[in-house]
Amino acid sequence: MKGGLLKRTSDKLELMTLDLSLAGEKDLLEISERMGLALSLDEMKFIKERASRPLTDVEIQTFGQTWSEHCIHKTFKGDILTEKGTVRSLFKSYIAKATKELNKPWCVSVFEDNAGLVEFDKGYLAAAKVETHNHPSAVEPFGGAATGVGGVIRDILGVWGEPVAVTDVLCFGPLSTKQEELPAGVKHPKYIYKGVIAGVGAYGNNMGIPTVSGGIFFDSGYTGNVVVYCGCMGVLPGRLYVRNTKTSDYAVLAGGKTGRDGIHGVTFASADLSEKSEELRSAVQIPNPVVEERLKRATIRIRDGALASGVTDLGGGGLSCATGEMAHRSDLGLEVELKGLHLKEAKMAPWEIWVSESQERMLYSVPEVNLKRVLEIFKEEEIEVCILGKFNKSGRLNVTFRGEIVCDLELKFLYSPPKVKRRASAFRIPLKECKLKEPNDLGEELLSLLSDPNLRSREDVIRTYDHEVRGCTAGKPLQGELGGPNDAAVIKPLKDSWMGLVISCGINPFYEDPYWMAASSIEEAVRNNIAVGGRRVAVLDNFVWGNPEREDRMGALLRACEACYDFSLALDVPFISGKDSLYNESPLGPVRPTLLITGIGIMPDVRKAVTVDLKKNGDLVYLIGFTKEEMGGSAYLRSKGATGGSCPKVDASMSRKITEVLVEAIDSGIIKACHDLSDGGLGLTAAEMAIASGGLGLTLDMRQVLSQVRRGDLLLFSESTSRFLVEVEEEKSEYFERALKGIALSRVGEVTDMPGLKLIDPAGTESVLSASEMRKAWRGY
Amino acid sequence: MRTMKVRIEVRLKAGHFDPEGDVTSKSLRDLGFPAGEVKVGKVYTVDVNAGSREAAEKLAQEMCRKLLANPTKDDFSVEVLTVEGRATQKDKR
Amino acid sequence: MRTMKVRIEVRLKAGHFDPEGDVTSKSLRDLGFPAGEVKVGKVYTVDVNAGSREAAEKLAQEMCRKLLANPTKDDFSVEVLTVEGRATQKDKR
Amino acid sequence: MELKKSKACVLRVGGTNCDLEVKVALEELGLKTDILHMNQLADGTLSNYQMLVFPGGFSYGDYVRAGAIWGKEIFTKLRKELGKFTDDGKLVIGICNGFQVLVEAGLLPGNSVAGVPTASLANNSSAKYECRWIYLRVESRQTPFARTIKVWDTLWMPIGHGEGRFILPSEEALNELVKENQVIFRYAMPDGRPADGRYPHNPNGAAYDIAGICNKKGNVMGMMPHPERAFFGWQTPSQRGKRKARGDGRCVFEGAVEYIKKY
Ligand SMILES: Nc1ncnc2c1ncn2[C@@H]1O[C@H](COP(=O)(O)OP(=O)(O)O)[C@@H](O)[C@H]1O
Ligand SMILES: [Mg+2]
């Protein structure tokens, strides 16, 4: 680097000043690299051109943090150059656009605050947010996953919500991976799996928030890049939702101490994983859920007393992002003195304090009249607190450390980064025919699918999560006396209302075409929600993708976003929040592109929630929906190691019709049990219903299934969307059939008192699987 | 091949904040003890089958790297114990 | 009065069932290690203010009785460490 | 004492997290309930209450041992007052972490806040946290908390803990506990027979399938299962129970309320 460029300017502080005007292109890149900024040359030049004086390291770090992919979502907001022209902002052109067009009056705050907010009941709002914590979990599985949960819980606290449920969707490499196949720096999937699950459980359990819903997937596309989605839902009285920071309000920081842990988490999250990440141990965050539990109490007390004018969590970027954001969103400025901060280590440089991502911290803006009371509350809850400074009208972020100025930036400049440009190639997948030999024993096939790593029971994980704490879990992850898998969790968050919050998810990373992958994920999230009785569903999108600077990854992302717009509109489900995690690359290549859709619905009476277990001998079993030969990416095909075929597509108008009548049927009480069809198709759904039921079973006559498909295995394992298997009382069947007029409906069998599943294949051959052998295959005992 | 006992100690690297140590320290002071900083770690006593003391030690280190410790946040130390339980060799990293 | 470091080890009494040790042993074998029985315990390194080595040791024992060990299931041992971290005295019970 | 004039106190510290559910349950039965942080307790505060609850959670992160740190804090700060409270025959219940706390404080199965535990809730024999619904067999009605139920009744409730394996230092100690009718709940098979150590019916490996015990006098009880999570019918995992008004855990609180009325 050129001499004179970097100077130590203070004799008291560890503070460096960089005169960017002296820096050439090479220097700029070197600065970005050495300071861990992850800024591109364009961005560095942009800063250089606009800075009228040498910048301190604190200031440059602030740019690095604020302009990171994690904090500002630059790819989603940037220009995408395609063959057909430029797309200006994926976010505005697809995700937010659908919501805007749907224009639902019950969407109270979308894409704005730390979490999406929708109306709930009796003046209460429901808040929802889902995050990813992939990079930290790859390096330190326990701490990474735990702090992922902790972080998303703080997002709910950051909209004044009382957290009521946690969700986790996890994708790992196959547990059977051979150690020798792993490049240096990539940890074995088993090690990651154990750590991540223990971490998720530990945080939720310790904080007393039930972990109620999620999913686990295994695929070699995740061996180098583990995917950890953590979600949190909360409720709050609408009238107490304040976001109105004013001049002269105090900026109050409360919670855990600030340390070197988690320095550069965001730039770390926005960079590829490599062997070097082992050394990035400062990016490791140590979870301390007990502090967050106290922080939660204090936050709710401050909310209930209407004592603060604003709140936000400290997540990516630490103080540097939270303070700027809070001031900027209210068009204010802020003066900060760092001296009073509680530190874990004595000798931290100002920039380290400023960008530290130490966990369990929240920032509040507090009017002077309430300051004393707020401090008392923190004291009672045994929380360390520091008055950082005061908001003002300056529009600047002014930071001093022991009186010396370390940062003085105009917020407008900080919050108008240069737009990034990304190129996207057109996405094409070669249409391949899928050739599969017809098996002779469907029962055998079903049993082997039941024990497939991607389909088998998750009981051994679910039971390590407390899903009952708070006493509000009306619909559980394992339902029925024998613990069958439920489609969605139902929470009853308010004491004086029967209204339930219905939480579901949809995720289909194995469908090769990103468009239909996204479409079916949205439809699945809705379908799962409806299956238990949910309605008025809002959705959250969480993209996990590879390096967006690569045209092919970008092309696929674009295609998935197109489907998000199309199907949000067509299925009438607005997006309310979401997040993207890009740059998931490892020496093994990019992550398998993965989109998680989380569905948040409501239901008027939790007592009417429908479950999967069969209820009464002699009831009729119907299949709702049409079965096509859609085997591409299906669990059955993958279990055979086969590829090709077309993946399931979504008929949106049919899907909407089905959900409408199904909700009505559930409300009128004629649906006794319901389970949606997803991975493993009709076969797996029927088997799971039998597994969940004590003393009862069902017959499934495949000859009755409405379909053009005639081959038994295809009929049984196709993953066509918009389908449900339901139990209906015989006396109500006429009424039911009338209600579903115009919808593909097949009466496929009935409930029997023989525990298990009787399959009748298209040729009329019967085979019987007992409940106990299916249970053994599915859950291992 | 003999069965040997190795003693493995895993603790947080210096510089990492130890929440458990912090809470324990406070509780000790509440009970009236003149206690300052507390750090908490784990000890494993593992029976291993190995040809020699050196081999046992190597195995134990490998166990730490693969399962018992995470190099990004933990330090570990290994000693091979004689049958009587006394230390004979020590290795730190 | 000086600040001294004491090292306290708390482990299950002999003969007590150690589920964590069992699971660890199994995981080690899964990973291909020739591991037999595993026992898991905790180590605390505590800074204490005491007039003498003996006093520090007494204090540490008292800490175990009052907080760190549960007599129904735990044994403990205490050593006073010099500033360099080397053992100088040992006490077992 | 008239129920309207009585009050229950649910105590909490950092990491406690089942306080609200217990309050909801008690107030549903007409007993006014305050949730108090240990920091909000002044001298004599306890005397305003007829019942004291140590709820579930992870007090102080369950560091050192589950319940140990809070247990010792009670010993140092609350010994006298709590001693008087129990001597007066007032009710104390510890649920899950609360049970661990009472054991660590020496209040169970012993009889005073001695600060030294005479039993232990060791880590589960599965070495995992376990959240599941289990069956309980009512073994004795020695405590008011079991007064509204019958011996050998079967109750269905959830547990959620990593350290719940109840053990005693000796066979004699166990015999003594049984002889004195202090064993209130045992883990059972769905048909009501004792689980006899069988996993997952006995979810943690507790000696003699012990899930809940009381002191000699019966006014202090600790249990690992969560009756407050099985208070309403809609909280149960089976559809059959959903629309009913009550879950099996309700009786534990009803027993307490009955006792307070007569106190
Ligand atoms: N890909 C996306 N799709 C939908 N909403 C998004 C997306 N990315 C960000 N958002 C929304 O933008 C807001 C800010 O997001 P984020 O930066 O994740 O907040 P935080 O810093 O609190 O984690 C949130 O409301 C979030 O839901
Ligand atoms: Mg946030």
PDB file of N, CA, C and O in Angstrom, chain A residues 93-122:
ATOM      1  N   SER A  93     -39.586  -5.706  -8.132  1.00  0.00           N
ATOM      2  CA  SER A  93     -40.279  -6.171  -9.331  1.00  0.00           C
ATOM      3  C   SER A  93     -41.082  -7.438  -9.093  1.00  0.00           C
ATOM      4  O   SER A  93     -41.942  -7.778  -9.897  1.00  0.00           O
ATOM      5  N   TYR A  94     -40.751  -8.171  -8.055  1.00  0.00           N
ATOM      6  CA  TYR A  94     -41.462  -9.435  -7.847  1.00  0.00           C
ATOM      7  C   TYR A  94     -42.078  -9.558  -6.445  1.00  0.00           C
ATOM      8  O   TYR A  94     -43.292  -9.584  -6.301  1.00  0.00           O
ATOM      9  N   ILE A  95     -41.207  -9.610  -5.451  1.00  0.00           N
ATOM     10  CA  ILE A  95     -41.702  -9.932  -4.110  1.00  0.00           C
ATOM     11  C   ILE A  95     -42.653  -8.851  -3.588  1.00  0.00           C
ATOM     12  O   ILE A  95     -43.833  -9.092  -3.311  1.00  0.00           O
ATOM     13  N   ALA A  96     -42.138  -7.643  -3.506  1.00  0.00           N
ATOM     14  CA  ALA A  96     -42.948  -6.573  -2.932  1.00  0.00           C
ATOM     15  C   ALA A  96     -44.083  -6.176  -3.869  1.00  0.00           C
ATOM     16  O   ALA A  96     -45.131  -5.716  -3.430  1.00  0.00           O
ATOM     17  N   LYS A  97     -43.854  -6.381  -5.153  1.00  0.00           N
ATOM     18  CA  LYS A  97     -44.874  -5.983  -6.124  1.00  0.00           C
ATOM     19  C   LYS A  97     -46.155  -6.799  -5.924  1.00  0.00           C
ATOM     20  O   LYS A  97     -47.266  -6.258  -5.963  1.00  0.00           O
ATOM     21  N   ALA A  98     -45.984  -8.077  -5.713  1.00  0.00           N
ATOM     22  CA  ALA A  98     -47.165  -8.926  -5.516  1.00  0.00           C
ATOM     23  C   ALA A  98     -47.948  -8.449  -4.303  1.00  0.00           C
ATOM     24  O   ALA A  98     -49.179  -8.324  -4.340  1.00  0.00           O
ATOM     25  N   THR A  99     -47.224  -8.169  -3.235  1.00  0.00           N
ATOM     26  CA  THR A  99     -47.891  -7.722  -2.013  1.00  0.00           C
ATOM     27  C   THR A  99     -48.641  -6.416  -2.246  1.00  0.00           C
ATOM     28  O   THR A  99     -49.769  -6.236  -1.787  1.00  0.00           O
ATOM     29  N   LYS A 100     -47.992  -5.547  -2.972  1.00  0.00           N
ATOM     30  CA  LYS A 100     -48.600  -4.254  -3.247  1.00  0.00           C
ATOM     31  C   LYS A 100     -49.892  -4.433  -4.046  1.00  0.00           C
ATOM     32  O   LYS A 100     -50.914  -3.826  -3.748  1.00  0.00           O
ATOM     33  N   GLU A 101     -49.828  -5.288  -5.042  1.00  0.00           N
ATOM     34  CA  GLU A 101     -51.011  -5.485  -5.874  1.00  0.00           C
ATOM     35  C   GLU A 101     -52.130  -6.186  -5.120  1.00  0.00           C
ATOM     36  O   GLU A 101     -53.303  -5.883  -5.312  1.00  0.00           O
ATOM     37  N   LEU A 102     -51.764  -7.085  -4.256  1.00  0.00           N
ATOM     38  CA  LEU A 102     -52.810  -7.769  -3.478  1.00  0.00           C
ATOM     39  C   LEU A 102     -53.443  -6.813  -2.475  1.00  0.00           C
ATOM     40  O   LEU A 102     -54.624  -6.923  -2.149  1.00  0.00           O
ATOM     41  N   ASN A 103     -52.618  -5.893  -1.984  1.00  0.00           N
ATOM     42  CA  ASN A 103     -53.117  -4.790  -1.159  1.00  0.00           C
ATOM     43  C   ASN A 103     -54.096  -5.216  -0.067  1.00  0.00           C
ATOM     44  O   ASN A 103     -55.225  -4.745   0.006  1.00  0.00           O
ATOM     45  N   LYS A 104     -53.630  -6.127   0.795  1.00  0.00           N
ATOM     46  CA  LYS A 104     -54.515  -6.651   1.832  1.00  0.00           C
ATOM     47  C   LYS A 104     -54.591  -5.693   3.010  1.00  0.00           C
ATOM     48  O   LYS A 104     -53.552  -5.274   3.535  1.00  0.00           O
ATOM     49  N   PRO A 105     -55.785  -5.381   3.432  1.00  0.00           N
ATOM     50  CA  PRO A 105     -55.893  -4.449   4.562  1.00  0.00           C
ATOM     51  C   PRO A 105     -55.336  -5.039   5.867  1.00  0.00           C
ATOM     52  O   PRO A 105     -54.975  -4.288   6.765  1.00  0.00           O
ATOM     53  N   TRP A 106     -55.246  -6.351   5.934  1.00  0.00           N
ATOM     54  CA  TRP A 106     -54.764  -6.960   7.186  1.00  0.00           C
ATOM     55  C   TRP A 106     -53.246  -7.030   7.261  1.00  0.00           C
ATOM     56  O   TRP A 106     -52.688  -7.480   8.258  1.00  0.00           O
ATOM     57  N   CYS A 107     -52.567  -6.647   6.193  1.00  0.00           N
ATOM     58  CA  CYS A 107     -51.102  -6.567   6.253  1.00  0.00           C
ATOM     59  C   CYS A 107     -50.731  -5.215   6.848  1.00  0.00           C
ATOM     60  O   CYS A 107     -50.923  -4.187   6.230  1.00  0.00           O
ATOM     61  N   VAL A 108     -50.203  -5.214   8.045  1.00  0.00           N
ATOM     62  CA  VAL A 108     -50.003  -3.958   8.760  1.00  0.00           C
ATOM     63  C   VAL A 108     -48.635  -3.351   8.469  1.00  0.00           C
ATOM     64  O   VAL A 108     -48.503  -2.160   8.251  1.00  0.00           O
ATOM     65  N   SER A 109     -47.605  -4.176   8.465  1.00  0.00           N
ATOM     66  CA  SER A 109     -46.285  -3.668   8.118  1.00  0.00           C
ATOM     67  C   SER A 109     -45.544  -4.765   7.373  1.00  0.00           C
ATOM     68  O   SER A 109     -45.399  -5.870   7.878  1.00  0.00           O
ATOM     69  N   VAL A 110     -45.132  -4.463   6.135  1.00  0.00           N
ATOM     70  CA  VAL A 110     -44.442  -5.480   5.351  1.00  0.00           C
ATOM     71  C   VAL A 110     -43.096  -4.950   4.890  1.00  0.00           C
ATOM     72  O   VAL A 110     -42.975  -3.797   4.520  1.00  0.00           O
ATOM     73  N   PHE A 111     -42.092  -5.790   4.929  1.00  0.00           N
ATOM     74  CA  PHE A 111     -40.736  -5.507   4.435  1.00  0.00           C
ATOM     75  C   PHE A 111     -40.093  -4.267   5.042  1.00  0.00           C
ATOM     76  O   PHE A 111     -39.127  -3.751   4.517  1.00  0.00           O
ATOM     77  N   GLU A 112     -40.633  -3.743   6.086  1.00  0.00           N
ATOM     78  CA  GLU A 112     -40.141  -2.477   6.593  1.00  0.00           C
ATOM     79  C   GLU A 112     -39.322  -2.691   7.839  1.00  0.00           C
ATOM     80  O   GLU A 112     -38.171  -2.309   7.923  1.00  0.00           O
ATOM     81  N   ASP A 113     -39.960  -3.284   8.794  1.00  0.00           N
ATOM     82  CA  ASP A 113     -39.346  -3.386  10.105  1.00  0.00           C
ATOM     83  C   ASP A 113     -38.648  -4.745  10.228  1.00  0.00           C
ATOM     84  O   ASP A 113     -38.524  -5.481   9.257  1.00  0.00           O
ATOM     85  N   ASN A 114     -38.231  -5.049  11.443  1.00  0.00           N
ATOM     86  CA  ASN A 114     -37.487  -6.282  11.677  1.00  0.00           C
ATOM     87  C   ASN A 114     -38.286  -7.542  11.363  1.00  0.00           C
ATOM     88  O   ASN A 114     -37.708  -8.602  11.152  1.00  0.00           O
ATOM     89  N   ALA A 115     -39.605  -7.434  11.361  1.00  0.00           N
ATOM     90  CA  ALA A 115     -40.451  -8.591  11.062  1.00  0.00           C
ATOM     91  C   ALA A 115     -41.705  -8.092  10.366  1.00  0.00           C
ATOM     92  O   ALA A 115     -42.059  -6.922  10.473  1.00  0.00           O
ATOM     93  N   GLY A 116     -42.373  -8.985   9.649  1.00  0.00           N
ATOM     94  CA  GLY A 116     -43.639  -8.625   9.023  1.00  0.00           C
ATOM     95  C   GLY A 116     -44.758  -8.652  10.058  1.00  0.00           C
ATOM     96  O   GLY A 116     -44.746  -9.468  10.976  1.00  0.00           O
ATOM     97  N   LEU A 117     -45.732  -7.760   9.914  1.00  0.00           N
ATOM     98  CA  LEU A 117     -46.821  -7.690  10.888  1.00  0.00           C
ATOM     99  C   LEU A 117     -48.171  -7.814  10.183  1.00  0.00           C
ATOM    100  O   LEU A 117     -48.430  -7.107   9.209  1.00  0.00           O
ATOM    101  N   VAL A 118     -49.006  -8.717  10.682  1.00  0.00           N
ATOM    102  CA  VAL A 118     -50.369  -8.834  10.157  1.00  0.00           C
ATOM    103  C   VAL A 118     -51.361  -8.761  11.317  1.00  0.00           C
ATOM    104  O   VAL A 118     -50.995  -9.017  12.470  1.00  0.00           O
ATOM    105  N   GLU A 119     -52.593  -8.433  10.989  1.00  0.00           N
ATOM    106  CA  GLU A 119     -53.610  -8.388  12.044  1.00  0.00           C
ATOM    107  C   GLU A 119     -53.841  -9.774  12.596  1.00  0.00           C
ATOM    108  O   GLU A 119     -53.797 -10.768  11.877  1.00  0.00           O
ATOM    109  N   PHE A 120     -54.119  -9.853  13.895  1.00  0.00           N
ATOM    110  CA  PHE A 120     -54.430 -11.154  14.468  1.00  0.00           C
ATOM    111  C   PHE A 120     -55.849 -11.146  15.025  1.00  0.00           C
ATOM    112  O   PHE A 120     -56.805 -11.357  14.277  1.00  0.00           O
ATOM    113  N   ASP A 121     -56.021 -10.835  16.282  1.00  0.00           N
ATOM    114  CA  ASP A 121     -57.371 -10.840  16.848  1.00  0.00           C
ATOM    115  C   ASP A 121     -57.405  -9.864  18.015  1.00  0.00           C
ATOM    116  O   ASP A 121     -56.400  -9.650  18.680  1.00  0.00           O
ATOM    117  N   LYS A 122     -58.575  -9.294  18.280  1.00  0.00           N
ATOM    118  CA  LYS A 122     -58.763  -8.409  19.425  1.00  0.00           C
ATOM    119  C   LYS A 122     -57.718  -7.301  19.501  1.00  0.00           C
ATOM    120  O   LYS A 122     -57.164  -7.022  20.574  1.00  0.00           O
TER     121      LYS A 122
END
